[in-house]
């Protein structure tokens, strides 16, 4: 409402300092972001990570580089400068994909890249390693859907481990261009990538396994999104998400996200579930059993070790 107009109507307009919300001075002023206000409040609370589900404990084996990166088939005809040009055209990269010789999509000598490599190797074993183990003898008859596949890391990883077919889709054409380039580079043929928004992804088809990794906190309707995951899935889904540790079933609303970045959502606002909120969302969707997949690793992955990122197995 326009304040001048309200004043004209003689409504009682109170200044923010009259509000008693328990926040420190200035925290509700218009020049801080929702994230800054949340973190200021959160820094004064102690909420230890909760563990409320039956869990699978996985002894994490990091493979450096992951097995699918160890083969190069599709771009053997290219000279090194030609390959480097193609990789440069697809910049920016979020992960170090091994290309050829000592050439990777990112500079692996930097500590930051080494950390990214270590984290994705952890997630590869936690998520794809567990899925393959659960599938056992059914791997070769399994179709997988990877929602919000980004550059295709998980699609390529699971495809290379012998499932029948993988479909990956993502909002951003630039991400899908990378995923297709990588599939060709590594000669992985049992995967298709397409550009789509989850909100428009309507399908009669079901996939045996649905990977819902790092997307729950990007969509504007998380309940509907989880119901969609359930409906697209024939056997089980793996849901990997940021969670907040307040011991209530809730979502925290954050603004000011930069949607020009390749890993963000469509909107510059996003809803982050609490741990209990994520579990309740999965149950709401209809899944009959929910487990947590925990990884025992040295070194640990900081986010999972602190309980700020969780991986759930949801059985249809
Ligand atoms: C944080 S990244 C996660 C990438 C990968 N799945 C992983 O776990 O590492 C989120 C990805 O979801 C995609 N995404 C976000 N909102 C989407 C939407 N509404 N429809 C399709 N993809 C979306 C983004 O483009 C981005 O690639």
mmCIF file with all atom_site columns, N, CA and C and ligand atoms in Angstrom, residues 123 147-150 154 169-172 175 196-198 213-215 217-219 262-266 309, ligand 1:
data_model
loop_
_atom_site.group_PDB
_atom_site.id
_atom_site.type_symbol
_atom_site.label_atom_id
_atom_site.label_alt_id
_atom_site.label_comp_id
_atom_site.label_asym_id
_atom_site.label_entity_id
_atom_site.label_seq_id
_atom_site.pdbx_PDB_ins_code
_atom_site.Cartn_x
_atom_site.Cartn_y
_atom_site.Cartn_z
_atom_site.occupancy
_atom_site.B_iso_or_equiv
_atom_site.pdbx_formal_charge
_atom_site.auth_seq_id
_atom_site.auth_comp_id
_atom_site.auth_asym_id
_atom_site.auth_atom_id
_atom_site.pdbx_PDB_model_num
ATOM   1   N N   . UNK A 1 123 ? 29.503 -37.131 -3.524  1.00 0.00 ? 123 UNK A N   1
ATOM   2   C CA  . UNK A 1 123 ? 28.084 -37.231 -3.902  1.00 0.00 ? 123 UNK A CA  1
ATOM   3   C C   . UNK A 1 123 ? 27.866 -38.349 -4.919  1.00 0.00 ? 123 UNK A C   1
ATOM   4   N N   . UNK A 1 147 ? 16.233 -34.952 -12.810 1.00 0.00 ? 147 UNK A N   1
ATOM   5   C CA  . UNK A 1 147 ? 15.550 -33.640 -12.871 1.00 0.00 ? 147 UNK A CA  1
ATOM   6   C C   . UNK A 1 147 ? 16.533 -32.538 -12.482 1.00 0.00 ? 147 UNK A C   1
ATOM   7   N N   . UNK A 1 148 ? 16.632 -31.506 -13.307 1.00 0.00 ? 148 UNK A N   1
ATOM   8   C CA  . UNK A 1 148 ? 17.570 -30.416 -13.000 1.00 0.00 ? 148 UNK A CA  1
ATOM   9   C C   . UNK A 1 148 ? 18.999 -30.931 -13.097 1.00 0.00 ? 148 UNK A C   1
ATOM   10  N N   . UNK A 1 149 ? 19.297 -31.557 -14.247 1.00 0.00 ? 149 UNK A N   1
ATOM   11  C CA  . UNK A 1 149 ? 20.546 -32.325 -14.383 1.00 0.00 ? 149 UNK A CA  1
ATOM   12  C C   . UNK A 1 149 ? 21.781 -31.450 -14.529 1.00 0.00 ? 149 UNK A C   1
ATOM   13  N N   . UNK A 1 150 ? 21.600 -30.137 -14.734 1.00 0.00 ? 150 UNK A N   1
ATOM   14  C CA  . UNK A 1 150 ? 22.721 -29.215 -14.903 1.00 0.00 ? 150 UNK A CA  1
ATOM   15  C C   . UNK A 1 150 ? 23.633 -29.712 -16.040 1.00 0.00 ? 150 UNK A C   1
ATOM   16  N N   . UNK A 1 154 ? 25.401 -36.397 -12.916 1.00 0.00 ? 154 UNK A N   1
ATOM   17  C CA  . UNK A 1 154 ? 24.791 -37.606 -12.355 1.00 0.00 ? 154 UNK A CA  1
ATOM   18  C C   . UNK A 1 154 ? 24.177 -38.495 -13.434 1.00 0.00 ? 154 UNK A C   1
ATOM   19  N N   . UNK A 1 169 ? 16.943 -33.577 -17.739 1.00 0.00 ? 169 UNK A N   1
ATOM   20  C CA  . UNK A 1 169 ? 16.469 -32.289 -18.269 1.00 0.00 ? 169 UNK A CA  1
ATOM   21  C C   . UNK A 1 169 ? 16.806 -31.161 -17.313 1.00 0.00 ? 169 UNK A C   1
ATOM   22  N N   . UNK A 1 170 ? 16.912 -29.980 -17.883 1.00 0.00 ? 170 UNK A N   1
ATOM   23  C CA  . UNK A 1 170 ? 17.283 -28.802 -17.098 1.00 0.00 ? 170 UNK A CA  1
ATOM   24  C C   . UNK A 1 170 ? 16.672 -27.570 -17.745 1.00 0.00 ? 170 UNK A C   1
ATOM   25  N N   . UNK A 1 171 ? 16.471 -26.582 -16.899 1.00 0.00 ? 171 UNK A N   1
ATOM   26  C CA  . UNK A 1 171 ? 15.901 -25.300 -17.301 1.00 0.00 ? 171 UNK A CA  1
ATOM   27  C C   . UNK A 1 171 ? 16.767 -24.560 -18.320 1.00 0.00 ? 171 UNK A C   1
ATOM   28  N N   . UNK A 1 172 ? 18.086 -24.685 -18.192 1.00 0.00 ? 172 UNK A N   1
ATOM   29  C CA  . UNK A 1 172 ? 18.994 -23.796 -18.931 1.00 0.00 ? 172 UNK A CA  1
ATOM   30  C C   . UNK A 1 172 ? 19.614 -24.480 -20.148 1.00 0.00 ? 172 UNK A C   1
ATOM   31  N N   . UNK A 1 175 ? 23.310 -25.260 -19.846 1.00 0.00 ? 175 UNK A N   1
ATOM   32  C CA  . UNK A 1 175 ? 23.662 -26.474 -19.084 1.00 0.00 ? 175 UNK A CA  1
ATOM   33  C C   . UNK A 1 175 ? 23.507 -27.716 -19.966 1.00 0.00 ? 175 UNK A C   1
ATOM   34  N N   . UNK A 1 196 ? 13.949 -28.229 -20.298 1.00 0.00 ? 196 UNK A N   1
ATOM   35  C CA  . UNK A 1 196 ? 12.549 -28.151 -19.829 1.00 0.00 ? 196 UNK A CA  1
ATOM   36  C C   . UNK A 1 196 ? 12.521 -27.540 -18.435 1.00 0.00 ? 196 UNK A C   1
ATOM   37  N N   . UNK A 1 197 ? 11.402 -26.933 -18.143 1.00 0.00 ? 197 UNK A N   1
ATOM   38  C CA  . UNK A 1 197 ? 11.142 -26.400 -16.801 1.00 0.00 ? 197 UNK A CA  1
ATOM   39  C C   . UNK A 1 197 ? 10.274 -27.434 -16.081 1.00 0.00 ? 197 UNK A C   1
ATOM   40  N N   . UNK A 1 198 ? 10.579 -27.745 -14.828 1.00 0.00 ? 198 UNK A N   1
ATOM   41  C CA  . UNK A 1 198 ? 9.765  -28.746 -14.121 1.00 0.00 ? 198 UNK A CA  1
ATOM   42  C C   . UNK A 1 198 ? 8.282  -28.374 -14.139 1.00 0.00 ? 198 UNK A C   1
ATOM   43  N N   . UNK A 1 213 ? 17.917 -33.971 -7.421  1.00 0.00 ? 213 UNK A N   1
ATOM   44  C CA  . UNK A 1 213 ? 19.145 -33.599 -6.711  1.00 0.00 ? 213 UNK A CA  1
ATOM   45  C C   . UNK A 1 213 ? 19.387 -32.098 -6.805  1.00 0.00 ? 213 UNK A C   1
ATOM   46  N N   . UNK A 1 214 ? 19.354 -31.439 -5.681  1.00 0.00 ? 214 UNK A N   1
ATOM   47  C CA  . UNK A 1 214 ? 19.652 -30.008 -5.645  1.00 0.00 ? 214 UNK A CA  1
ATOM   48  C C   . UNK A 1 214 ? 18.619 -29.148 -6.341  1.00 0.00 ? 214 UNK A C   1
ATOM   49  N N   . UNK A 1 215 ? 17.381 -29.586 -6.387  1.00 0.00 ? 215 UNK A N   1
ATOM   50  C CA  . UNK A 1 215 ? 16.349 -28.808 -7.083  1.00 0.00 ? 215 UNK A CA  1
ATOM   51  C C   . UNK A 1 215 ? 15.198 -28.394 -6.160  1.00 0.00 ? 215 UNK A C   1
ATOM   52  N N   . UNK A 1 217 ? 14.944 -26.909 -3.421  1.00 0.00 ? 217 UNK A N   1
ATOM   53  C CA  . UNK A 1 217 ? 15.008 -25.541 -2.869  1.00 0.00 ? 217 UNK A CA  1
ATOM   54  C C   . UNK A 1 217 ? 15.049 -24.461 -3.950  1.00 0.00 ? 217 UNK A C   1
ATOM   55  N N   . UNK A 1 218 ? 14.885 -24.880 -5.214  1.00 0.00 ? 218 UNK A N   1
ATOM   56  C CA  . UNK A 1 218 ? 14.852 -23.893 -6.294  1.00 0.00 ? 218 UNK A CA  1
ATOM   57  C C   . UNK A 1 218 ? 13.445 -23.674 -6.852  1.00 0.00 ? 218 UNK A C   1
ATOM   58  N N   . UNK A 1 219 ? 12.521 -24.571 -6.544  1.00 0.00 ? 219 UNK A N   1
ATOM   59  C CA  . UNK A 1 219 ? 11.208 -24.468 -7.181  1.00 0.00 ? 219 UNK A CA  1
ATOM   60  C C   . UNK A 1 219 ? 10.261 -23.645 -6.301  1.00 0.00 ? 219 UNK A C   1
ATOM   61  N N   . UNK A 1 262 ? 24.416 -20.558 -13.418 1.00 0.00 ? 262 UNK A N   1
ATOM   62  C CA  . UNK A 1 262 ? 23.910 -21.805 -14.020 1.00 0.00 ? 262 UNK A CA  1
ATOM   63  C C   . UNK A 1 262 ? 23.277 -22.797 -13.057 1.00 0.00 ? 262 UNK A C   1
ATOM   64  N N   . UNK A 1 263 ? 23.506 -22.630 -11.739 1.00 0.00 ? 263 UNK A N   1
ATOM   65  C CA  . UNK A 1 263 ? 22.950 -23.624 -10.807 1.00 0.00 ? 263 UNK A CA  1
ATOM   66  C C   . UNK A 1 263 ? 21.731 -23.105 -10.063 1.00 0.00 ? 263 UNK A C   1
ATOM   67  N N   . UNK A 1 264 ? 21.253 -21.918 -10.414 1.00 0.00 ? 264 UNK A N   1
ATOM   68  C CA  . UNK A 1 264 ? 20.125 -21.357 -9.676  1.00 0.00 ? 264 UNK A CA  1
ATOM   69  C C   . UNK A 1 264 ? 18.787 -21.777 -10.284 1.00 0.00 ? 264 UNK A C   1
ATOM   70  N N   . UNK A 1 265 ? 17.712 -21.360 -9.628  1.00 0.00 ? 265 UNK A N   1
ATOM   71  C CA  . UNK A 1 265 ? 16.382 -21.686 -10.129 1.00 0.00 ? 265 UNK A CA  1
ATOM   72  C C   . UNK A 1 265 ? 15.912 -20.674 -11.165 1.00 0.00 ? 265 UNK A C   1
ATOM   73  N N   . UNK A 1 266 ? 14.638 -20.731 -11.477 1.00 0.00 ? 266 UNK A N   1
ATOM   74  C CA  . UNK A 1 266 ? 14.068 -19.805 -12.464 1.00 0.00 ? 266 UNK A CA  1
ATOM   75  C C   . UNK A 1 266 ? 13.787 -18.435 -11.834 1.00 0.00 ? 266 UNK A C   1
ATOM   76  N N   . UNK A 1 309 ? 22.965 -30.477 4.446   1.00 0.00 ? 309 UNK A N   1
ATOM   77  C CA  . UNK A 1 309 ? 22.548 -31.051 3.174   1.00 0.00 ? 309 UNK A CA  1
ATOM   78  C C   . UNK A 1 309 ? 22.215 -32.505 3.465   1.00 0.00 ? 309 UNK A C   1
HETATM 79  C C1  . LIG B 2 .   ? 21.886 -26.689 -7.629  1.00 0.00 ? 1   LIG B C1  1
HETATM 80  S S1  . LIG B 2 .   ? 21.798 -27.251 -9.280  1.00 0.00 ? 1   LIG B S1  1
HETATM 81  C C2  . LIG B 2 .   ? 21.800 -28.998 -9.053  1.00 0.00 ? 1   LIG B C2  1
HETATM 82  C C3  . LIG B 2 .   ? 22.468 -29.731 -10.193 1.00 0.00 ? 1   LIG B C3  1
HETATM 83  C C4  . LIG B 2 .   ? 22.607 -31.227 -9.993  1.00 0.00 ? 1   LIG B C4  1
HETATM 84  N N1  . LIG B 2 .   ? 21.338 -31.898 -10.058 1.00 0.00 ? 1   LIG B N1  1
HETATM 85  C C5  . LIG B 2 .   ? 23.294 -31.524 -8.695  1.00 0.00 ? 1   LIG B C5  1
HETATM 86  O O1  . LIG B 2 .   ? 22.662 -32.001 -7.755  1.00 0.00 ? 1   LIG B O1  1
HETATM 87  O O2  . LIG B 2 .   ? 24.497 -31.247 -8.614  1.00 0.00 ? 1   LIG B O2  1
HETATM 88  C C6  . LIG B 2 .   ? 20.111 -26.947 -9.723  1.00 0.00 ? 1   LIG B C6  1
HETATM 89  C C7  . LIG B 2 .   ? 19.828 -27.247 -11.168 1.00 0.00 ? 1   LIG B C7  1
HETATM 90  O O3  . LIG B 2 .   ? 18.424 -27.278 -11.353 1.00 0.00 ? 1   LIG B O3  1
HETATM 91  C C8  . LIG B 2 .   ? 18.080 -26.528 -12.480 1.00 0.00 ? 1   LIG B C8  1
HETATM 92  N N2  . LIG B 2 .   ? 16.730 -25.990 -12.254 1.00 0.00 ? 1   LIG B N2  1
HETATM 93  C C9  . LIG B 2 .   ? 16.361 -25.083 -11.337 1.00 0.00 ? 1   LIG B C9  1
HETATM 94  N N3  . LIG B 2 .   ? 15.052 -24.825 -11.436 1.00 0.00 ? 1   LIG B N3  1
HETATM 95  C C10 . LIG B 2 .   ? 14.580 -25.606 -12.436 1.00 0.00 ? 1   LIG B C10 1
HETATM 96  C C11 . LIG B 2 .   ? 13.308 -25.769 -13.046 1.00 0.00 ? 1   LIG B C11 1
HETATM 97  N N4  . LIG B 2 .   ? 12.253 -25.068 -12.632 1.00 0.00 ? 1   LIG B N4  1
HETATM 98  N N5  . LIG B 2 .   ? 13.184 -26.666 -14.055 1.00 0.00 ? 1   LIG B N5  1
HETATM 99  C C12 . LIG B 2 .   ? 14.262 -27.367 -14.483 1.00 0.00 ? 1   LIG B C12 1
HETATM 100 N N6  . LIG B 2 .   ? 15.495 -27.240 -13.954 1.00 0.00 ? 1   LIG B N6  1
HETATM 101 C C13 . LIG B 2 .   ? 15.661 -26.362 -12.951 1.00 0.00 ? 1   LIG B C13 1
HETATM 102 C C14 . LIG B 2 .   ? 19.132 -25.438 -12.591 1.00 0.00 ? 1   LIG B C14 1
HETATM 103 O O4  . LIG B 2 .   ? 19.253 -24.927 -13.914 1.00 0.00 ? 1   LIG B O4  1
HETATM 104 C C15 . LIG B 2 .   ? 20.375 -26.188 -12.122 1.00 0.00 ? 1   LIG B C15 1
HETATM 105 O O5  . LIG B 2 .   ? 21.036 -26.804 -13.176 1.00 0.00 ? 1   LIG B O5  1
#
